[in-house]
Coordinates of C-alpha atoms in Angstrom, one line a residue:
Chain A
X28 CA -7.0 38.6 -8.6
X29 CA -10.5 37.6 -9.1
X30 CA -11.5 34.1 -8.7
X31 CA -14.7 32.7 -10.3
X32 CA -16.4 29.8 -8.7
X33 CA -16.8 27.0 -11.1
X34 CA -18.2 23.5 -10.9
X35 CA -14.8 21.7 -11.5
X36 CA -14.4 18.1 -10.9
X37 CA -10.9 17.3 -9.4
X38 CA -9.2 19.4 -12.0
X39 CA -10.4 17.5 -15.1
X40 CA -10.9 19.2 -18.5
X41 CA -9.9 22.5 -17.0
X42 CA -7.6 23.4 -19.9
X43 CA -10.2 23.9 -22.6
X44 CA -11.9 26.9 -20.9
X45 CA -9.5 29.8 -20.0
X46 CA -11.8 30.9 -17.2
X47 CA -11.8 27.6 -15.5
X48 CA -8.1 27.1 -15.8
X49 CA -7.4 30.5 -14.3
X50 CA -9.7 29.8 -11.4
X51 CA -7.9 26.4 -10.9
X52 CA -4.4 28.2 -10.9
X53 CA -6.1 30.7 -8.4
X54 CA -6.8 27.9 -6.1
X55 CA -3.4 26.4 -6.5
X56 CA -1.7 29.7 -5.5
X57 CA -4.0 30.0 -2.6
X58 CA -2.7 26.6 -1.1
X59 CA 1.0 27.1 -0.6
X60 CA 1.7 23.5 0.0
X61 CA -0.1 22.3 -3.0
X62 CA 1.7 24.8 -5.1
X63 CA 5.1 23.7 -3.8
X64 CA 4.0 20.0 -4.4
X65 CA 3.0 20.8 -8.0
X66 CA 6.2 22.7 -8.8
X67 CA 8.3 19.8 -7.2
X68 CA 6.3 17.1 -9.3
X69 CA 6.8 19.2 -12.4
X70 CA 10.6 19.4 -12.0
X71 CA 10.6 15.7 -11.0
X72 CA 8.7 14.8 -14.2
X73 CA 10.9 16.8 -16.4
X74 CA 14.0 15.5 -14.7
X75 CA 12.8 11.9 -15.3
X76 CA 12.1 12.4 -18.9
X77 CA 15.2 14.5 -20.0
X78 CA 17.6 14.0 -17.1
X79 CA 19.0 10.6 -18.2
X80 CA 20.0 12.0 -21.5
X81 CA 22.1 14.7 -19.7
X82 CA 23.5 12.9 -16.8
X83 CA 22.9 9.3 -17.6
X84 CA 26.6 8.6 -18.2
X85 CA 27.5 10.1 -14.8
X86 CA 25.1 7.8 -13.0
X87 CA 27.3 4.7 -13.9
X88 CA 30.7 6.4 -14.0
X89 CA 33.0 5.1 -11.4
X90 CA 35.3 7.6 -9.7
X91 CA 37.9 6.2 -7.3
X92 CA 38.7 9.7 -6.1
X93 CA 35.1 10.5 -5.1
X94 CA 34.4 7.3 -3.4
X95 CA 32.1 8.0 -0.3
X96 CA 32.4 11.7 -1.0
X97 CA 30.3 13.6 1.6
X98 CA 27.5 15.7 0.5
X99 CA 27.3 19.6 0.3
X100 CA 30.7 20.2 -1.2
X101 CA 31.0 21.6 -4.6
X102 CA 34.6 20.7 -4.9
X103 CA 34.1 18.1 -7.6
X104 CA 31.3 20.0 -9.5
X105 CA 27.6 20.4 -8.8
X106 CA 26.8 16.8 -9.7
X107 CA 28.5 15.7 -6.4
X108 CA 26.6 18.1 -4.4
X109 CA 24.6 15.3 -2.8
X110 CA 27.8 13.2 -2.5
X111 CA 28.9 10.1 -4.1
X112 CA 28.5 6.4 -3.3
X113 CA 30.8 3.7 -2.5
X114 CA 32.0 3.2 -5.9
X115 CA 32.2 7.0 -6.5
X116 CA 29.2 7.5 -8.6
X117 CA 27.3 10.7 -8.3
X118 CA 24.3 10.4 -6.3
X119 CA 22.5 13.2 -7.8
X120 CA 22.9 11.7 -11.3
X121 CA 21.8 8.3 -9.9
X122 CA 18.6 9.9 -8.4
X123 CA 17.8 11.4 -11.7
X124 CA 18.1 8.0 -13.6
X125 CA 16.3 6.2 -10.6
X126 CA 13.5 8.7 -10.9
X127 CA 12.8 7.7 -14.6
X128 CA 12.8 4.0 -13.5
X129 CA 10.7 4.6 -10.4
X130 CA 8.0 6.8 -12.0
X131 CA 8.1 4.8 -15.2
X132 CA 7.4 1.5 -13.4
X133 CA 4.8 3.0 -11.2
X134 CA 3.0 4.7 -14.3
X135 CA 3.0 1.6 -16.2
X136 CA 1.6 -0.5 -13.3
X137 CA -1.1 2.0 -12.7
X138 CA -2.2 2.2 -16.3
X139 CA -2.1 -1.7 -16.8
X140 CA -4.1 -2.2 -13.5
X141 CA -6.6 0.5 -14.4
X142 CA -7.2 -1.0 -18.0
X143 CA -7.4 -4.6 -16.8
X144 CA -9.4 -3.8 -13.7
X145 CA -11.6 -1.5 -15.7
X146 CA -12.3 -4.1 -18.2
X147 CA -13.0 -6.9 -15.7
X148 CA -15.2 -4.6 -13.8
X149 CA -17.3 -3.9 -16.9
X150 CA -17.7 -7.5 -17.6
X151 CA -18.5 -8.3 -13.8
X152 CA -20.8 -5.4 -13.6
X153 CA -22.9 -6.0 -16.9
X154 CA -23.1 -9.6 -17.0
X155 CA -24.6 -12.1 -14.5
X156 CA -23.1 -15.2 -16.0
X157 CA -20.7 -17.5 -14.1
X158 CA -17.6 -15.8 -15.0
X159 CA -18.6 -12.5 -13.2
X160 CA -18.7 -14.7 -10.1
X161 CA -15.3 -16.1 -10.8
X162 CA -13.9 -12.6 -11.3
X163 CA -15.3 -11.4 -7.9
X164 CA -14.0 -14.4 -6.1
X165 CA -10.6 -13.8 -7.7
X166 CA -10.6 -10.2 -6.6
X167 CA -11.7 -11.4 -3.0
X168 CA -8.5 -13.7 -3.0
X169 CA -6.2 -10.7 -4.0
X170 CA -7.9 -8.4 -1.4
X171 CA -7.8 -10.8 1.4
X172 CA -4.2 -11.2 1.5
X173 CA -1.3 -8.7 2.2
X174 CA -0.4 -7.4 -1.3
X175 CA 3.4 -7.4 -0.4
X176 CA 3.6 -11.0 0.5
X177 CA 1.5 -12.1 -2.6
X178 CA 3.8 -10.0 -4.8
X179 CA 6.9 -11.5 -3.2
X180 CA 5.6 -15.0 -4.0
X181 CA 4.6 -14.1 -7.6
X182 CA 7.8 -12.2 -8.2
X183 CA 9.9 -15.0 -7.1
X184 CA 8.0 -17.4 -9.2
X185 CA 8.3 -15.3 -12.3
X186 CA 11.8 -14.1 -11.7
X187 CA 12.6 -10.6 -11.0
X188 CA 12.7 -8.3 -14.2
X189 CA 11.1 -4.9 -14.9
X190 CA 8.3 -6.3 -16.8
X191 CA 7.3 -8.8 -14.1
X192 CA 7.5 -6.1 -11.5
X193 CA 5.1 -4.1 -13.5
X194 CA 2.8 -7.2 -13.9
X195 CA 2.9 -8.1 -10.1
X196 CA 2.3 -4.5 -9.1
X197 CA -0.6 -4.4 -11.4
X198 CA -2.1 -7.6 -10.1
X199 CA -2.1 -6.4 -6.6
X200 CA -4.0 -3.1 -7.5
X201 CA -6.6 -4.6 -9.9
X202 CA -9.3 -5.3 -7.3
X203 CA -9.5 -1.6 -6.4
X204 CA -10.5 -0.7 -10.0
X205 CA -12.5 -3.8 -10.6
X206 CA -14.8 -3.1 -7.5
X207 CA -15.3 0.5 -8.3
X208 CA -16.2 -0.1 -12.0
X209 CA -18.5 -2.8 -11.2
X210 CA -20.3 -0.8 -8.5
X211 CA -20.8 1.9 -11.0
X212 CA -21.9 -0.3 -13.9
X213 CA -24.4 -2.0 -11.7
X214 CA -26.0 1.3 -11.3
X215 CA -25.5 2.6 -14.9
X216 CA -26.9 -0.4 -16.6
X217 CA -30.4 0.3 -15.1
X218 CA -30.5 3.8 -16.5
X219 CA -32.8 4.9 -19.3
X220 CA -30.1 5.4 -21.9
X221 CA -29.0 1.9 -21.7
X222 CA -32.5 0.7 -22.1
X223 CA -32.8 3.1 -25.0
X224 CA -29.7 1.8 -26.8
X225 CA -30.9 -1.7 -26.2
X226 CA -34.3 -0.8 -27.8
X227 CA -32.4 0.7 -30.8
X228 CA -30.7 -2.8 -31.2
X229 CA -27.3 -2.1 -29.8
X230 CA -25.3 -5.3 -28.9
X231 CA -23.8 -5.7 -25.3
X232 CA -20.3 -4.9 -26.4
X233 CA -21.4 -1.6 -28.0
X234 CA -23.4 -0.7 -24.9
X235 CA -20.6 -1.4 -22.6
X236 CA -18.0 0.2 -24.7
X237 CA -19.7 3.3 -26.2
X238 CA -22.3 4.1 -23.5
X239 CA -21.2 2.8 -20.1
X240 CA -17.4 2.9 -20.2
X241 CA -17.0 6.5 -20.9
X242 CA -19.0 7.3 -17.8
X243 CA -16.8 5.1 -15.6
X244 CA -13.5 6.5 -16.9
X245 CA -13.2 9.8 -15.0
X246 CA -13.7 7.8 -11.7
X247 CA -11.0 5.5 -12.5
X248 CA -8.6 8.1 -13.6
X249 CA -9.2 9.8 -10.2
X250 CA -8.5 6.7 -8.3
X251 CA -5.3 6.0 -10.4
X252 CA -4.0 9.5 -9.6
X253 CA -4.3 8.7 -5.9
X254 CA -3.1 5.2 -6.3
X255 CA 0.0 6.3 -8.0
X256 CA 1.7 7.1 -4.5
X257 CA 1.0 3.7 -3.1
X258 CA 2.3 2.0 -6.1
X259 CA 5.5 4.0 -5.9
X260 CA 5.8 2.8 -2.3
X261 CA 5.0 -0.8 -3.1
X262 CA 7.6 -0.8 -5.9
X263 CA 10.3 0.7 -3.6
X264 CA 9.6 -1.8 -0.8
X265 CA 9.9 -4.8 -3.3
X266 CA 13.1 -3.4 -4.7
X267 CA 14.4 -2.7 -1.2
X268 CA 13.7 -6.3 -0.2
X269 CA 15.7 -7.4 -3.3
X270 CA 13.0 -9.0 -5.2
X271 CA 12.2 -6.0 -7.3
X272 CA 14.4 -4.4 -9.8
X273 CA 17.9 -6.1 -10.3
X274 CA 21.3 -4.6 -11.0
X275 CA 22.7 -2.8 -13.1
X276 CA 19.3 -1.2 -13.3
X277 CA 17.9 0.5 -10.2
X278 CA 15.1 2.5 -8.7
X279 CA 15.1 4.7 -5.5
X280 CA 14.1 1.7 -3.4
X281 CA 17.1 -0.3 -4.6
X282 CA 19.3 2.7 -4.0
X283 CA 18.2 2.7 -0.3
X284 CA 18.9 -1.0 -0.1
X285 CA 22.5 -0.5 -1.5
X286 CA 23.2 2.2 1.1
X287 CA 21.9 0.1 3.9
X288 CA 25.2 -1.6 4.4
X289 CA 27.2 1.7 4.7
X290 CA 25.0 3.6 7.2
X291 CA 27.9 3.9 9.7
X292 CA 30.2 5.7 7.4
X293 CA 28.2 7.0 4.4
X294 CA 24.6 7.8 5.6
X295 CA 23.9 9.9 2.5
X296 CA 23.8 6.9 0.1
X297 CA 20.7 5.5 1.7
X298 CA 19.3 8.9 2.8
X299 CA 18.8 10.9 -0.4
X300 CA 16.7 8.3 -2.5
X301 CA 14.6 7.6 0.6
X302 CA 13.9 11.3 0.8
X303 CA 13.1 11.5 -2.8
X304 CA 10.4 8.8 -2.4
X305 CA 9.0 10.6 0.6
X306 CA 8.8 14.0 -1.2
X307 CA 7.3 12.5 -4.2
X308 CA 4.5 10.5 -2.2
X309 CA 3.8 13.4 -0.1
X310 CA 3.6 15.9 -2.9
X311 CA 1.1 13.5 -4.7
X312 CA -1.0 13.2 -1.5
X313 CA -0.9 17.0 -0.9
X314 CA -2.1 17.6 -4.5
X315 CA -4.8 15.0 -4.4
X316 CA -6.1 16.4 -1.0
X317 CA -6.0 19.8 -2.7
X318 CA -8.0 18.4 -5.7
X319 CA -10.5 17.0 -3.2
X320 CA -11.0 20.4 -1.6
X321 CA -11.4 22.1 -5.0
X322 CA -14.0 19.5 -6.0
X323 CA -16.1 19.8 -2.9
X324 CA -18.4 22.7 -3.0
X325 CA -18.6 22.8 0.8
X326 CA -14.9 23.0 1.3
X327 CA -13.8 25.1 -1.8
X328 CA -14.3 28.5 0.0
X329 CA -11.1 27.8 2.0
X330 CA -9.2 28.3 -1.3
X331 CA -11.0 31.4 -2.5
X332 CA -10.1 35.0 -2.0
X333 CA -13.4 36.2 -0.7
X334 CA -14.6 39.5 -1.9
X335 CA -16.4 41.6 0.5
X336 CA -20.0 42.1 -0.2
X337 CA -21.0 45.5 -1.4
X338 CA -22.9 47.5 1.3
Chain B
X136 CA -27.1 -12.6 12.6
X137 CA -25.5 -16.0 12.4
X138 CA -26.8 -16.4 8.9
X139 CA -24.9 -13.5 7.9
X140 CA -21.8 -14.5 9.5
X141 CA -22.1 -17.9 8.1
X142 CA -22.3 -16.4 4.6
X143 CA -19.3 -14.1 5.2
X144 CA -17.4 -17.2 6.7
X145 CA -18.2 -19.3 3.5
X146 CA -16.8 -16.5 1.3
X147 CA -13.7 -16.3 3.3
X148 CA -13.2 -20.0 3.4
X149 CA -13.4 -19.9 -0.4
X150 CA -10.8 -17.1 -0.5
X151 CA -8.5 -19.0 1.8
X152 CA -8.7 -22.2 -0.3
X153 CA -8.1 -20.3 -3.6
X154 CA -5.2 -18.6 -2.0
X155 CA -3.7 -21.9 -1.0
X156 CA -4.2 -23.5 -4.4
X157 CA -2.5 -20.4 -5.9
X158 CA 0.5 -20.5 -3.6
X159 CA 0.7 -24.2 -4.1
X160 CA 1.2 -24.0 -7.9
X161 CA 3.3 -20.8 -7.8
X162 CA 5.7 -22.0 -5.4
X163 CA 6.0 -25.3 -7.4
X164 CA 6.9 -23.2 -10.4
X165 CA 10.0 -21.5 -8.7
X166 CA 12.2 -24.7 -9.4
X167 CA 13.7 -27.7 -8.0
X168 CA 14.4 -27.4 -4.3
X169 CA 17.1 -30.1 -4.5
X170 CA 19.5 -27.6 -6.0
X171 CA 19.2 -25.5 -2.8
X172 CA 19.2 -28.2 -0.4
X173 CA 21.8 -30.5 -1.7
X174 CA 25.4 -29.7 -2.2
X175 CA 26.3 -28.5 -5.9
X176 CA 28.2 -31.8 -6.6
X177 CA 25.4 -34.1 -5.6
X178 CA 24.9 -37.0 -7.8
X179 CA 21.9 -37.2 -9.9
X180 CA 20.8 -40.3 -8.0
X181 CA 21.0 -38.2 -4.7
X182 CA 18.7 -35.6 -6.2
X183 CA 16.2 -38.3 -7.3
X184 CA 16.3 -39.8 -3.9
X185 CA 15.7 -36.4 -2.3
X186 CA 12.8 -35.6 -4.7
X187 CA 11.3 -39.1 -4.0
X188 CA 11.6 -38.6 -0.3
X189 CA 9.7 -35.4 -0.4
X190 CA 7.3 -36.3 -3.2
X191 CA 8.6 -33.7 -5.7
X192 CA 8.9 -36.4 -8.3
X193 CA 5.1 -36.9 -8.7
X194 CA 3.0 -35.0 -11.2
X195 CA 1.8 -31.6 -9.9
X196 CA -1.8 -32.7 -9.5
X197 CA -1.1 -35.8 -7.6
X198 CA 1.2 -33.6 -5.3
X199 CA -1.7 -31.3 -4.9
X200 CA -4.3 -33.9 -4.1
X201 CA -1.8 -35.4 -1.6
X202 CA -1.4 -32.0 -0.1
X203 CA -5.2 -31.4 0.3
X204 CA -5.5 -34.8 1.8
X205 CA -3.0 -34.1 4.4
X206 CA -4.7 -30.7 5.1
X207 CA -7.8 -32.6 6.1
X208 CA -5.5 -34.6 8.6
X209 CA -4.1 -31.4 9.8
X210 CA -0.9 -32.4 8.4
X211 CA 0.8 -29.4 6.9
X212 CA 4.1 -30.9 5.8
X213 CA 7.6 -30.9 7.0
X214 CA 10.0 -27.9 6.7
X215 CA 12.8 -28.8 4.5
X216 CA 15.2 -26.3 6.1
X217 CA 14.3 -27.1 9.8
X218 CA 13.4 -30.8 9.6
X219 CA 10.2 -30.3 11.7
X220 CA 6.5 -29.6 11.1
X221 CA 6.0 -26.5 9.0
X222 CA 2.9 -25.4 10.9
X223 CA 5.1 -25.5 14.2
X224 CA 7.6 -23.2 12.5
X225 CA 4.8 -20.8 11.4
X226 CA 3.1 -20.8 14.7
X227 CA 6.3 -20.0 16.4
X228 CA 6.9 -16.9 14.4
X229 CA 3.3 -15.8 14.3
X230 CA 3.0 -14.4 18.0
X231 CA 6.0 -12.3 17.5
X232 CA 4.3 -10.6 14.5
X233 CA 0.9 -10.5 16.4
X234 CA 2.4 -8.8 19.4
X235 CA 4.0 -6.2 17.2
X236 CA 1.1 -5.6 15.0
X237 CA -1.4 -5.4 18.0
X238 CA 0.6 -2.9 20.0
X239 CA 1.3 -0.8 16.8
X240 CA -2.3 -0.5 16.0
X241 CA -3.6 0.2 19.4
X242 CA -0.9 3.0 19.9
X243 CA -1.6 4.3 16.5
X244 CA -5.4 4.4 17.1
X245 CA -5.2 6.0 20.7
X246 CA -2.9 8.7 19.4
X247 CA -4.8 9.3 16.3
X248 CA -8.1 9.7 18.2
X249 CA -6.4 12.5 20.5
X250 CA -4.6 14.3 17.8
X251 CA -7.5 13.9 15.4
X252 CA -10.1 15.2 17.6
X253 CA -8.0 18.0 18.8
X254 CA -7.3 19.0 15.1
X255 CA -11.0 18.9 14.4
X256 CA -11.9 20.9 17.4
X257 CA -10.5 24.0 15.6
X258 CA -10.3 23.4 11.9
X259 CA -7.8 25.6 10.1
X260 CA -5.9 26.4 13.3
X261 CA -2.1 26.0 13.4
X262 CA -2.4 22.6 15.2
X263 CA -4.7 21.4 12.7
X264 CA -2.5 22.3 9.7
X265 CA 0.5 20.8 11.5
X266 CA -1.4 17.6 12.2
X267 CA -2.6 17.3 8.7
X268 CA 0.9 17.7 7.3
X269 CA 2.4 15.2 9.8
X270 CA -0.3 12.7 9.2
X271 CA 0.1 12.9 5.5
X272 CA 3.8 12.6 5.6
X273 CA 3.3 9.6 8.0
X274 CA 0.8 7.9 5.5
X275 CA 3.2 8.6 2.6
X276 CA 6.6 7.8 4.0
X277 CA 8.4 4.6 2.8
X278 CA 8.5 2.6 5.9
X279 CA 11.9 0.8 5.1
X280 CA 13.5 4.3 4.9
X281 CA 12.2 5.6 8.1
X282 CA 13.5 2.4 9.7
X283 CA 16.9 3.0 8.3
X284 CA 16.8 6.6 9.2
X285 CA 15.8 5.4 12.8
X286 CA 18.7 3.0 12.8
X287 CA 21.1 5.9 11.6
X288 CA 19.9 8.4 14.4
X289 CA 19.0 6.2 17.5
X290 CA 21.5 3.4 17.0
X291 CA 24.4 4.6 15.1
X292 CA 24.6 8.3 16.0
X293 CA 23.1 8.4 19.5
X294 CA 23.7 4.8 20.4
X295 CA 20.4 4.7 22.5
X296 CA 18.6 1.8 20.9
X297 CA 19.7 -1.6 19.5
X298 CA 19.7 -2.0 15.8
X299 CA 18.1 -5.4 15.6
X300 CA 16.9 -8.5 17.4
X301 CA 14.6 -9.2 20.3
X302 CA 14.9 -9.2 24.0
X303 CA 14.7 -6.0 26.0
X304 CA 12.0 -3.4 25.9
X305 CA 14.3 -1.1 24.0
X306 CA 14.2 -3.6 21.2
X307 CA 10.6 -3.0 20.7
X308 CA 10.6 0.8 20.3
X309 CA 11.8 1.2 16.8
X310 CA 9.9 -1.6 15.1
X311 CA 6.7 -0.4 16.7
X312 CA 7.4 3.2 16.0
X313 CA 8.0 2.5 12.4
X314 CA 5.0 0.0 12.0
X315 CA 2.6 2.4 13.6
X316 CA 3.5 5.4 11.4
X317 CA 1.3 4.6 8.3
X318 CA -1.8 3.5 10.3
X319 CA -1.4 6.6 12.6
X320 CA -1.3 8.9 9.5
X321 CA -4.4 7.4 7.8
X322 CA -6.3 7.1 11.1
X323 CA -5.6 10.9 12.0
X324 CA -7.2 11.8 8.7
X325 CA -10.2 9.7 9.2
X326 CA -10.7 10.7 12.9
X327 CA -10.4 14.4 11.8
X328 CA -12.8 14.1 8.8
X329 CA -15.5 12.4 10.9
X330 CA -15.1 14.5 13.9
X331 CA -15.6 17.7 11.8
X332 CA -18.8 16.1 10.5
X333 CA -20.0 15.0 14.0
X334 CA -19.1 18.5 15.6
X335 CA -21.5 20.4 13.1
X336 CA -24.4 17.8 13.7
X337 CA -27.7 18.8 15.6
X338 CA -27.0 16.8 18.6
X339 CA -23.6 18.8 19.2
X340 CA -25.6 22.0 18.9
X341 CA -28.1 20.9 21.5
X342 CA -25.4 19.8 23.9
X343 CA -23.7 23.2 23.4
X344 CA -27.0 24.9 23.9
X345 CA -27.4 23.2 27.2
X346 CA -24.2 24.5 28.3
X347 CA -22.1 21.3 28.2
X348 CA -18.4 21.9 28.5
X349 CA -16.4 21.9 25.2
X350 CA -14.1 19.1 26.2
X351 CA -16.9 16.8 27.2
X352 CA -18.7 17.6 23.8
X353 CA -15.7 16.6 21.9
X354 CA -14.6 13.5 23.9
X355 CA -17.8 12.0 25.0
X356 CA -20.5 13.1 22.5
X357 CA -18.7 13.5 19.1
X358 CA -15.8 11.1 19.5
X359 CA -18.2 8.2 20.6
X360 CA -20.0 8.5 17.3
X361 CA -17.0 8.8 15.0
X362 CA -15.6 5.5 16.4
X363 CA -17.3 3.4 14.0
X364 CA -15.6 4.6 10.8
X365 CA -12.4 4.6 12.7
X366 CA -12.8 0.8 13.5
X367 CA -13.7 0.2 9.7
X368 CA -10.4 1.7 8.6
X369 CA -8.4 0.2 11.3
X370 CA -9.8 -3.2 10.3
X371 CA -8.9 -2.5 6.7
X372 CA -5.5 -1.6 7.8
X373 CA -4.8 -5.1 9.1
X374 CA -3.7 -6.3 5.7
X375 CA -1.4 -3.3 5.2
X376 CA 0.0 -3.8 8.7
X377 CA 1.2 -7.3 7.6
X378 CA 2.9 -5.6 4.6
X379 CA 4.5 -3.2 7.1
X380 CA 5.6 -6.1 9.3
X381 CA 7.4 -7.8 6.4
X382 CA 9.5 -4.8 5.9
X383 CA 10.0 -4.0 9.5
X384 CA 10.9 -7.5 10.5
X385 CA 13.5 -7.9 7.7
X386 CA 15.2 -4.6 8.5
X387 CA 15.1 -5.1 12.4
X388 CA 15.8 -8.8 12.2
X389 CA 12.4 -9.5 14.1
X390 CA 11.7 -13.3 14.0
X391 CA 8.0 -12.9 12.8
X392 CA 5.9 -14.3 10.0
X393 CA 7.1 -11.8 7.5
X394 CA 10.9 -12.5 7.9
X395 CA 9.9 -16.3 8.0
X396 CA 7.9 -15.9 4.7
X397 CA 10.7 -14.1 2.9
X398 CA 13.4 -16.6 4.0
X399 CA 11.1 -19.5 3.1
X400 CA 10.3 -18.2 -0.5
X401 CA 13.9 -17.6 -1.2
X402 CA 14.9 -21.0 0.3
X403 CA 12.0 -22.7 -1.6
X404 CA 10.8 -24.3 1.6
X405 CA 7.3 -24.9 0.1
X406 CA 5.7 -26.3 3.2
X407 CA 6.7 -23.3 5.4
X408 CA 5.3 -21.0 2.6
X409 CA 2.0 -22.7 2.6
X410 CA 1.8 -22.7 6.3
X411 CA 2.6 -19.2 6.7
X412 CA 0.1 -18.1 4.2
X413 CA -2.6 -20.3 5.8
X414 CA -2.0 -18.8 9.2
X415 CA -1.9 -15.2 8.1
X416 CA -5.0 -15.6 5.9
X417 CA -6.9 -17.3 8.8
X418 CA -5.7 -14.5 11.2
X419 CA -7.1 -11.8 8.9
X420 CA -10.3 -13.8 8.2
X421 CA -10.9 -14.2 12.1
X422 CA -10.2 -10.4 12.6
X423 CA -12.7 -9.4 9.8
X424 CA -15.3 -11.4 11.6
X425 CA -14.4 -9.9 15.1
X426 CA -14.8 -6.5 13.6
X427 CA -18.2 -7.2 12.3
X428 CA -19.3 -8.4 15.7
X429 CA -17.8 -5.3 17.2
X430 CA -19.9 -3.1 15.0
X431 CA -23.2 -4.7 16.4
X432 CA -22.0 -4.0 19.9
X433 CA -20.8 -0.4 19.3
X434 CA -23.8 0.6 17.1
X435 CA -27.2 -0.7 18.2
X436 CA -28.7 0.3 14.8
X437 CA -26.8 -2.4 13.1
X438 CA -28.5 -5.7 12.8
X439 CA -27.1 -8.5 10.6
X440 CA -30.0 -10.0 8.4
X441 CA -29.7 -12.8 5.8
X442 CA -31.3 -11.6 2.6

C-alpha cells in the first residue's frame, strides 16, 4: 500500500479527490484504535438512524416474564442479550432508541451553539459598537460560572423538555464559538481582500457573510466535532440528575438514573447505557486526536508506512 | 501589575453582578414558592400572607432593588426551608466542596505530572500508549456512571467502602477518586504534550551533552518549564470541577455546595440559590486572580502592565 503524503486539514474535503481519500483511509488503517472508533461510531450512527424503526416497539414493550433478566443469555432471543430492566423491557432495544435521542439532542445543541455563537462572534469581531461589548460581557458571564449549575437553573425555569434541553446545552457552549470567531474576525478584517471589497463598495453585511464567514467556518466545524463529546456528557449528566429529558422519553443518561435504584440486584440496567456513553465519547476523542495527528505535518509520519530510500 | 489586576477584578465584578441579575430573574420565573412551602389545602389568605411576609407580592423590579439594597448591607436573605440566613447555609456547605475539590485537583495534578512526564520520556512506548488511552478514557468518562460503577464494585460487591455520607476517611475515597478522574485525564495530555516539546528544546540537549542524568533532565529541567501550561489548564478546570462536584455530591450524598444548589433550585429556595451562586462565583474569581499572581512568581518573564 502506498501512501501519498498530502496537506490535508483535519480530514476536510477529502472525498473529492480519490488520492487524498485513499491517503486518509491509509492513515486510519494505520492507527488501530482510531479505526475501531470510526467503525463503532459508524455502526452507532446507523443504529441511531434506522434502529428505532426496527426495534422501537421492543423498547417500550413490557414483559413480566423477562423482569430483571440477566444479560448474556439468548434464551428469550438476541434482543435480550444485554438483559432486561425491572419492567422487562429489552435493554438492547432501549439502548438503540436512547442512542437516537442522545445523539440527536447533542447534534442539535452543537449546531445551534455553532450557528448562534458564530453569528454573534462575527458581529462582535467586525463591529466596535456598544453591542459588541455587551456580547462579550455576556459571554464572560456564561464562561465564569460552572455550566452544569447554569443549565440546572435555566432548565428548572423553562421546564424540562427536549427543546429546552437543546437550548440550555447550546447556551452553555456558545462562548467557545463566539470567542474563536471573534478572534479570527479581528485578524481577518484587517486583510487586503476586505479593504478591496470595501473599496468596491460592498456593505458590511456582504463583507461579513460573503468574505469573512466562509474563512471562519472550517475552524468552527473542527471545534464542533471536538465539542460533540462534551455536549453528550453534559446532556447525560443533566438527564441523570433528573432535570434533563423526561419520561416516557429517555436518553442514555436517564437510563443510568433509572438503573441507579436497582444496583444491588440488577447492575446491568445502569451499567450498559453508561458504557455506551463512555465508548461513544472515547471514540470521538480518539478520532479527533487521530485527526490532529494527520493534520500536523510534524506528527503525521507516525501514521505512514515509510518506504525505504533507494540506495 | 496592580493596574492589570484591578482591570481584571473590575471585569469579574461585572460578571458576578450580571450573574446575580440573571439568577434573580430566572429563579423568580420558576413559580410561586408558596405552593411548595404551604400545605396543599392552604387558604388563599394564607398564601397571600406568606407572599407578603417574604416580599413575593411586590413587582419584580421592586423585589430586585430591595435585593440589591440588602446586598449592600451584606444581608443575603433568609432561607425559606431552614429559617436562617441563606448565606450561613451556603457558607456551611462551601468548605465541604472546597476540601473535596482541592484534594482532587492536587492529587490529579501530582499524578498527572508523574505519568505525563514518564510517558513523554519515551514517546510511542507501551507505557506512553497505555497512559494516553487511560487519560483519554478518564477525560471522556461520564462521571456519574463511574461513581455508580464504583458503588457497585466497592460498596455493593466487595463491601469495602461506604456508599454515601461523610465521616470516616473511607467516605472520602470514592468522591475524590471520581472527581479527580477528568482533571487527571486532561492534565496528563497537557503534561505529555508540553514535556515532549520541552525535551526536544536546546537547553535539554545542552544538559544531555554535559552528561546530566536522564531523570534529572526530565524532572528538574524540562518539568519545571512545562509547569506553566499545566497551571493554566488546572485553573480552567476549576469551573468544570464544580460541575463534577454537583454530580459527585448528588450521587454520594455529600453535603456540599452542589447538592445544596440542586436542592435549593428544586425547592424554590431563592435566597439560597442566589447565595450559593454568589459564593461559587466569588471563589472562582479569587482563584483566577491567585493563578495570575502565581504565573508572575513562577515565570519571571511575565510582568503585568496596564495598556
